[in-house]
Short mmCIF file of C-alpha atoms in Angstrom, two decimals:
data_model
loop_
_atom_site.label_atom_id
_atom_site.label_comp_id
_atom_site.label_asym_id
_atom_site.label_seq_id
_atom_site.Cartn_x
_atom_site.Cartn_y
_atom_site.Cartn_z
CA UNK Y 1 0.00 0.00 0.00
CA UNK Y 2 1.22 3.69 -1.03
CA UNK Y 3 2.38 5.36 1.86
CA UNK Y 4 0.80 9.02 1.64
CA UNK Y 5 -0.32 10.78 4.91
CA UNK Y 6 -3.98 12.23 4.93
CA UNK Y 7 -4.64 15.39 4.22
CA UNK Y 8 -1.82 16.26 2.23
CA UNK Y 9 -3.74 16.31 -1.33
CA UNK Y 10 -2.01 16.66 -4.76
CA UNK Y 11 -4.16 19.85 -5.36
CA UNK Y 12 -1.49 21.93 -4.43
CA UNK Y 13 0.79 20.73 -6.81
CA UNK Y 14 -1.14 19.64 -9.93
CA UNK Y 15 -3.66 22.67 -11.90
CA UNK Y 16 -7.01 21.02 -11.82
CA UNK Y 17 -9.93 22.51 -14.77
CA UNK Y 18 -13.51 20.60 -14.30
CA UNK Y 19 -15.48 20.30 -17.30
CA UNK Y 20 -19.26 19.44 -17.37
CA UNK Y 21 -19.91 15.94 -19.27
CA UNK Y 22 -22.60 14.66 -17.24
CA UNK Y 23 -20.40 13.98 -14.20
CA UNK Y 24 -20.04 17.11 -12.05
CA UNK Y 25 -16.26 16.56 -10.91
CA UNK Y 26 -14.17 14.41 -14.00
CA UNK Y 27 -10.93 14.88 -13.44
CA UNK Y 28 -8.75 15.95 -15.95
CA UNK Y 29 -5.58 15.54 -13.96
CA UNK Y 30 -3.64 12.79 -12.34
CA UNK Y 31 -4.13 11.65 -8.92
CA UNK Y 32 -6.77 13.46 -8.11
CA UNK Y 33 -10.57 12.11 -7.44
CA UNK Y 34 -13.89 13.39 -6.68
CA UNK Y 35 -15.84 11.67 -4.05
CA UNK Y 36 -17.81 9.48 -6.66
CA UNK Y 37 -14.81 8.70 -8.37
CA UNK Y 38 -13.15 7.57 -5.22
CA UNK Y 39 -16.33 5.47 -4.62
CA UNK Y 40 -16.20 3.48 -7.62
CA UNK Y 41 -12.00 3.37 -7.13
CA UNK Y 42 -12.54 1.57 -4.08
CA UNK Y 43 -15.84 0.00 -3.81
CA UNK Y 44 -17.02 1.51 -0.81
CA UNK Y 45 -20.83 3.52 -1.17
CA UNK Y 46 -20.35 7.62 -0.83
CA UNK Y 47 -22.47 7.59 2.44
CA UNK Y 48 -20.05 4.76 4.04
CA UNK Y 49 -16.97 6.72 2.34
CA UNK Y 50 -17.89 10.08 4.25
CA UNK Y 51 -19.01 8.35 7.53
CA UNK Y 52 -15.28 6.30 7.72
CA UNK Y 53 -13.78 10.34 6.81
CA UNK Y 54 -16.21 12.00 9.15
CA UNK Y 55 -16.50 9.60 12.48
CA UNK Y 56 -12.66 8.29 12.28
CA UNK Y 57 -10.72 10.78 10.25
CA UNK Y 58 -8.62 8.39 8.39
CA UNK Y 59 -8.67 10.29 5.61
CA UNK Y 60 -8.76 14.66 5.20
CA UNK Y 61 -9.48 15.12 1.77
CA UNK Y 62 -8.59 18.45 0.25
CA UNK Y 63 -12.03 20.60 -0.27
CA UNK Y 64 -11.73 22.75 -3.97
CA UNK Y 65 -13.02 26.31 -3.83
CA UNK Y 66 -16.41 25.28 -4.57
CA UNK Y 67 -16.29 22.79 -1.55
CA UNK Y 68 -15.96 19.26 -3.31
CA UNK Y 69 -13.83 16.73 -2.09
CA UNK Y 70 -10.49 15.50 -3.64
CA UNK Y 71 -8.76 12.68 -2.82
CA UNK Y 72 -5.10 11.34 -4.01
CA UNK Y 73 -3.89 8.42 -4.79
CA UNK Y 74 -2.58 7.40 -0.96
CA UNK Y 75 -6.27 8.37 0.69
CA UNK Y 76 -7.60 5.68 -1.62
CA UNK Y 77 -5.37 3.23 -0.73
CA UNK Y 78 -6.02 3.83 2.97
CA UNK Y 79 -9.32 4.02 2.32
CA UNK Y 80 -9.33 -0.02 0.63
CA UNK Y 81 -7.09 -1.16 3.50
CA UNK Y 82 -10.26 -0.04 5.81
CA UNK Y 83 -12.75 -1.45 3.89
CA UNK Y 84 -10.64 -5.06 3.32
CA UNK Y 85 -10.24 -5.35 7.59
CA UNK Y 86 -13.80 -4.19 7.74
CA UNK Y 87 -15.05 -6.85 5.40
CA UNK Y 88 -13.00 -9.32 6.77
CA UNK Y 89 -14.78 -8.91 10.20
CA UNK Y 90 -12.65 -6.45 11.81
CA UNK Y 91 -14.94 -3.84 13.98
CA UNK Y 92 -14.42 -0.11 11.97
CA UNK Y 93 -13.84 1.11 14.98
CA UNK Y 94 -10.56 -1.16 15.22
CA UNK Y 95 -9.79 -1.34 11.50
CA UNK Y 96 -9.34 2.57 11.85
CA UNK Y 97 -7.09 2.73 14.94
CA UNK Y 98 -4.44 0.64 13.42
CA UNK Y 99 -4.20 2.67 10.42
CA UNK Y 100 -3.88 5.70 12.47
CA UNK Y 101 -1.23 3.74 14.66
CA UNK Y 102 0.40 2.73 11.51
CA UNK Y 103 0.22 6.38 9.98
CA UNK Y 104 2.18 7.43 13.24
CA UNK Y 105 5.81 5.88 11.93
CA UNK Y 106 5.35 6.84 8.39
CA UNK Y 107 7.55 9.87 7.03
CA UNK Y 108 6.22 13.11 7.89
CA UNK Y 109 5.91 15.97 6.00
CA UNK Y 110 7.54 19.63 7.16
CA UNK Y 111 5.67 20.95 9.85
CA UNK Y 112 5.97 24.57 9.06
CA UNK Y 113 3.55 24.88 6.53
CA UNK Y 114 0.26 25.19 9.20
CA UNK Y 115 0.92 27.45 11.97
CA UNK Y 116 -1.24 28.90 14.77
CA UNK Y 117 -1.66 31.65 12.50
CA UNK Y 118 -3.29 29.47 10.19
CA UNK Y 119 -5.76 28.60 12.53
CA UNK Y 120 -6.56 32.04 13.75
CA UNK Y 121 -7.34 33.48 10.15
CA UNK Y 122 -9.40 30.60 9.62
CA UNK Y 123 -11.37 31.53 12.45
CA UNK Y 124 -11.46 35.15 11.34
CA UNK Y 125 -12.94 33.87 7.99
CA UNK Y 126 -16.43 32.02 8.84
CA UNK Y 127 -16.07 29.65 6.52
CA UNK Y 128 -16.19 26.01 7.58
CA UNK Y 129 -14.26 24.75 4.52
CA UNK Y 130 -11.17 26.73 5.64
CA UNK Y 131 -11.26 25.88 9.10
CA UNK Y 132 -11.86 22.03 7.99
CA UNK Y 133 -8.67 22.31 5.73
CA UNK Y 134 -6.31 23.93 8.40
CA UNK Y 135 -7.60 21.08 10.94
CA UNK Y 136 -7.12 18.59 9.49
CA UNK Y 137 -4.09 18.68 7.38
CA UNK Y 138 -2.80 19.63 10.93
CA UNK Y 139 -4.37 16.73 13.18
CA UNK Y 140 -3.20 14.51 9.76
CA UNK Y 141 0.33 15.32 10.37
CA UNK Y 142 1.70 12.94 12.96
CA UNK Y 143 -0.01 10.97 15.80
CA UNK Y 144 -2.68 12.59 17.85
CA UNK Y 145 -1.22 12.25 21.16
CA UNK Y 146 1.98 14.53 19.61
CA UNK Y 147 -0.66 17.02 17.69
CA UNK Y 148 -2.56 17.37 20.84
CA UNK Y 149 0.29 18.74 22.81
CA UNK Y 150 3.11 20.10 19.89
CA UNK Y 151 0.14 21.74 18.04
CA UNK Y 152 -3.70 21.31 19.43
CA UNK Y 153 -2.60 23.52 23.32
CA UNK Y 154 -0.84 26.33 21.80
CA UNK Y 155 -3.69 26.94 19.52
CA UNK Y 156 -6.23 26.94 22.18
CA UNK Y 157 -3.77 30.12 23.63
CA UNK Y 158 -3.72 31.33 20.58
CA UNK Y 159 -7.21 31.57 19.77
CA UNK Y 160 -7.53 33.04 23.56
CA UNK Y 161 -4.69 35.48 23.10
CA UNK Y 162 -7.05 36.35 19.29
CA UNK Y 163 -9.76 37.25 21.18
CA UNK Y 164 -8.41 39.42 24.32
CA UNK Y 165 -6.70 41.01 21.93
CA UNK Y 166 -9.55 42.45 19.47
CA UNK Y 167 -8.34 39.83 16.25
CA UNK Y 168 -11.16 37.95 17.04
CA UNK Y 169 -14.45 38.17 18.06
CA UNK Y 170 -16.43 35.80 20.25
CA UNK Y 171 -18.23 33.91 17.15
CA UNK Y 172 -15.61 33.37 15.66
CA UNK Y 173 -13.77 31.99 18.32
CA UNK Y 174 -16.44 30.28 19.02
CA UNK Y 175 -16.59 28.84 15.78
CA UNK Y 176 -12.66 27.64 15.94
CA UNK Y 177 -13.18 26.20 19.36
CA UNK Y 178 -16.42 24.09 17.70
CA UNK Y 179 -14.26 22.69 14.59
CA UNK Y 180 -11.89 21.74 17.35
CA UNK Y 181 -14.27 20.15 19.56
CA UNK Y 182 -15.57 18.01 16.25
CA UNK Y 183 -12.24 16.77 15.47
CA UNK Y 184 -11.37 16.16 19.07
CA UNK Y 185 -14.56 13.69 19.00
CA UNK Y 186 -13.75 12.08 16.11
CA UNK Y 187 -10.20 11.11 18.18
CA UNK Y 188 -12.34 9.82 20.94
CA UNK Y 189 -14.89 8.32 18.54
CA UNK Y 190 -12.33 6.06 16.64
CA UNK Y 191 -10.80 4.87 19.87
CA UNK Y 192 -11.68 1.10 20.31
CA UNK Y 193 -14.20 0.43 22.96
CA UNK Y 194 -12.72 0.15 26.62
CA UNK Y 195 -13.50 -2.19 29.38
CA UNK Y 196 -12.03 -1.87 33.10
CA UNK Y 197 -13.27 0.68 35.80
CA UNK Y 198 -14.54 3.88 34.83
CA UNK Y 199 -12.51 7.15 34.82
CA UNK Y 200 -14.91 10.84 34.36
CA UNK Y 201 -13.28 13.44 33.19
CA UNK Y 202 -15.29 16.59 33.62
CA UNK Y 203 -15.17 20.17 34.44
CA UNK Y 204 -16.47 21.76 37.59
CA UNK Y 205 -19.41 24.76 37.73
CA UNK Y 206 -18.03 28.26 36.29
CA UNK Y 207 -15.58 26.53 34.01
CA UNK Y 208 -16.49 25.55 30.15
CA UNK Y 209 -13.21 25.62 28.47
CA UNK Y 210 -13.26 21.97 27.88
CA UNK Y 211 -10.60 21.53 24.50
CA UNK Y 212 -8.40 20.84 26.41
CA UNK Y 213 -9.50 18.39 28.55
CA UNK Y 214 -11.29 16.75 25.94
CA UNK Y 215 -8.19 16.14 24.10
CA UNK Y 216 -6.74 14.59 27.73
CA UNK Y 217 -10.01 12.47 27.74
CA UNK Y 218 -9.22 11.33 23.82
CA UNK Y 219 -5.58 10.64 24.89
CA UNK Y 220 -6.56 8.52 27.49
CA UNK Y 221 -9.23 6.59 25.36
CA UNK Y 222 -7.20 5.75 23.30
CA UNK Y 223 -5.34 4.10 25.76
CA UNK Y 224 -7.70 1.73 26.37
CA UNK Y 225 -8.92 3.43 29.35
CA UNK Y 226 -12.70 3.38 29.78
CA UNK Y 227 -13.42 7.25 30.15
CA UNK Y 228 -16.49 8.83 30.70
CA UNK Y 229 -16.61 11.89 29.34
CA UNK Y 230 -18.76 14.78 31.39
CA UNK Y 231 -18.05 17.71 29.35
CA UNK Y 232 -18.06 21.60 31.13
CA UNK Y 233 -19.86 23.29 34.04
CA UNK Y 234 -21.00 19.95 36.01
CA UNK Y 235 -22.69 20.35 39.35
CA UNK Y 236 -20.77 18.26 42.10
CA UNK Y 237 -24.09 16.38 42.83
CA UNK Y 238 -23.62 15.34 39.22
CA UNK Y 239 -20.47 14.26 39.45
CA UNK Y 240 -21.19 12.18 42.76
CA UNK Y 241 -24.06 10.43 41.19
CA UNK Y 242 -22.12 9.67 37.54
CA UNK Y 243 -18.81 8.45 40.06
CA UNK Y 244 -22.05 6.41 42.05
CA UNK Y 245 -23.89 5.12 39.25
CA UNK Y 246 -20.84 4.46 36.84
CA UNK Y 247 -18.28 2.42 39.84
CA UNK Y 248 -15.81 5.47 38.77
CA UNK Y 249 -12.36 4.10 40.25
CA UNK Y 250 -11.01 8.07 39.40
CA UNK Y 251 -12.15 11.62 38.39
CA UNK Y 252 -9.97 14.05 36.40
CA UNK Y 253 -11.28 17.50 36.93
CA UNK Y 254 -9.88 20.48 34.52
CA UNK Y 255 -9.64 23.65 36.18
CA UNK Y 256 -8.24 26.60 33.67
CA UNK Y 257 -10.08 29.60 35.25
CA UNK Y 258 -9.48 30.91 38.75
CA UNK Y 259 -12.81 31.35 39.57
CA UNK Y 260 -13.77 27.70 39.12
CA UNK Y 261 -11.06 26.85 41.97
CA UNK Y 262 -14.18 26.93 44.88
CA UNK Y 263 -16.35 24.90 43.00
CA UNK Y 264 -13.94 22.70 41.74
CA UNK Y 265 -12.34 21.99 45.54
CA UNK Y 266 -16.07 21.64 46.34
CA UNK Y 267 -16.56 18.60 43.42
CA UNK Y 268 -12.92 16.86 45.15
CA UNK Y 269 -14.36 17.26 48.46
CA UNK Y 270 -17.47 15.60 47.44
CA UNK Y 271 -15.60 12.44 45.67
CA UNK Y 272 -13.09 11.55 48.27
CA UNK Y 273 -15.86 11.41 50.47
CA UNK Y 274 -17.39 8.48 48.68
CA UNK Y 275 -16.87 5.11 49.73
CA UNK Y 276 -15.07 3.35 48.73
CA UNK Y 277 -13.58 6.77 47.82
CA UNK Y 278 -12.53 7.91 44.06
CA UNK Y 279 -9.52 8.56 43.64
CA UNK Y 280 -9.24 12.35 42.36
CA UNK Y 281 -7.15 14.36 40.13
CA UNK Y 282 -7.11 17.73 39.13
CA UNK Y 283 -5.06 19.31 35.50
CA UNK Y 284 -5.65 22.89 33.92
CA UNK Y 285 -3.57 26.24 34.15
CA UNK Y 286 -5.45 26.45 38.09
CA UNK Y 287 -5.24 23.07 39.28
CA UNK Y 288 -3.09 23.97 42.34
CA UNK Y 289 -6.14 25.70 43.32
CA UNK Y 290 -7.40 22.28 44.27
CA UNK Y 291 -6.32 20.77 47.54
CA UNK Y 292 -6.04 17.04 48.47
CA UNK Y 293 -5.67 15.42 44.82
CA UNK Y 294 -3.24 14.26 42.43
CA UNK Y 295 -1.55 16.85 40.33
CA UNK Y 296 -1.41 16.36 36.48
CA UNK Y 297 1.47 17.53 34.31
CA UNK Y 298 0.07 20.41 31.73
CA UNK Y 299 0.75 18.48 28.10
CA UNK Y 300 -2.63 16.62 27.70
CA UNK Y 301 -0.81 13.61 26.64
CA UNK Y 302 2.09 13.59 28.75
CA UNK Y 303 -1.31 13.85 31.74
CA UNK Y 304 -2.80 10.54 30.08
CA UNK Y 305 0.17 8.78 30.46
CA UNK Y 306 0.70 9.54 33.73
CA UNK Y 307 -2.84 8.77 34.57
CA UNK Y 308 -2.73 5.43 32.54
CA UNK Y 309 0.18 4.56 34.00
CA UNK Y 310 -1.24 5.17 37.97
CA UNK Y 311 -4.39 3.07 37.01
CA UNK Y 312 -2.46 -0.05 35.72
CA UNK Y 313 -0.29 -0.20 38.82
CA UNK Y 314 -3.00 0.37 41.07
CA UNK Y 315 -1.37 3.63 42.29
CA UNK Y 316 -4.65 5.29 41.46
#
């Protein structure tokens, strides 16, 4: 199979001209294929094709100006190599995750060419094509656990810093931070299903800045750790009757704003006081706000590890 990273399309290279001959889309260039051309290339139905690209992001085709896909030559071949484990019985869940584990030891390209910047003026433009493009050629460019820290946190600042600083106003950071969140899921989506005791990962009331710690939770999942994701502003009754009802062995909560340091002390207080107790951990900018509970480290994945490694030596 052609070894060709996702997201990295031809386009850029090759000068494309559509023509009209009853098929919206022929190509009249090599390399390069429209979604129903990729469909009949590799025998999988358009609606499957943009599910697989869509829920497990093994693929990030290049969108044209008028917002059709193109795919090259190495997207199809990871595409058939998805489709030949999933007919032969392998979950798509599964099938996906070991072409994404595979991707991460393939040659990568340069990393300069998609910055923060990129991300920022994308946001500044309202238009979901552009965002989708700077996303995902960026979460295409090595494995997630390296683009969540190297690249996914200091956009999140940067997007922040955008918006204190009048480049960016609260739609459209807004509308970064949801393109984020999607891709994020699709992370956590594609992660095989986990067994073992439950871990929630949550935020506290007063804080919804949850990239972040939605990217720790993907990390982890894809460990093989059974989280339970919460998502932002969570009432510590909640909490106690998710950590109740679920048998939750830990809690990470994500504190990033100061003001969220009461009620998040209030949520630890709450879950150590369970029996038999849940073991409690606290990550984000203000986690030292947060008394009696296990620090995390501040690089999401560097945090999963830590918190992986803790819950298969019974440390945690």
């Amino acid at each position: 199979m052609a070894r060709a990273y996702p997201g990295y399309c031809h386009a850029a290279r090759v000068c494309l001209r559509f023509v009209e001959d009853g098929q919206r889309g022929r190509r009249e260039a090599d390399d390069i294929y429209t979604v129903k051309q990729a469909s009949q290339l590799t025998g999988i139905p358009e609606a499957t094709l943009r599910m697989w690209e869509r829920r497990y992001r093994i693929v990030f085709p290049h969108r044209s100006a008028s917002g059709f896909r193109l795919y090259d030559d190495g997207q199809l071949d990871r595409l058939r190599e998805m489709a030949a484990q999933v007919n032969g019985g392998v979950p798509a869940s599964r099938a996906a995750q070991a072409i994404l584990d595979a991707a991460a030891s393939w040659p990568r390209p340069e990393a300069g060419g998609h910055t923060g910047d990129d991300l920022v003026a994308a946001a500044a433009t309202l238009d979901p094509l552009t965002l989708d493009n700077v996303i995902g050629r960026a979460f295409a460019r090595a494995d997630f656990d390296e683009v969540a820290t190297g690249w996914l946190q200091p956009q999140i600042t940067a997007l922040g810093d955008a918006w204190a600083d009048g480049r960016l106003t609260v739609a459209q950071e807004h509308f970064a931070s949801a393109g984020l969140m999607r891709a994020i899921g699709a992370v956590f989506d594609a992660a095989p299903p986990a067994s073992g005791a439950a871990v929630l990962v949550g935020l506290p009331p007063r804080e919804r800045h949850e990239l972040a710690l939605y990217a720790f939770a993907a990390c982890l999942r894809r460990r093989g750790v059974n989280v339970i994701y919460l998502g932002a502003d969570v009432p510590a009754t909640d909490w106690v009757s998710a950590a109740v009802e679920s048998h939750a062995r830990a809690a990470v909560i994500g504190v990033s704003a100061r003001r969220a340091g009461p009620k998040a002390q209030e949520v630890a207080d709450q879950l150590g006081a369970l029996t038999p107790p849940v073991s409690v951990w606290a990550g984000g900018s203000h986690r030292d706000l947060v008394e009696g509970v296990h620090q995390l480290p501040d690089p999401v994945s560097e945090a999963a590890a830590v918190l992986h490694l803790s819950l298969t030596t019974g440390r945690a």
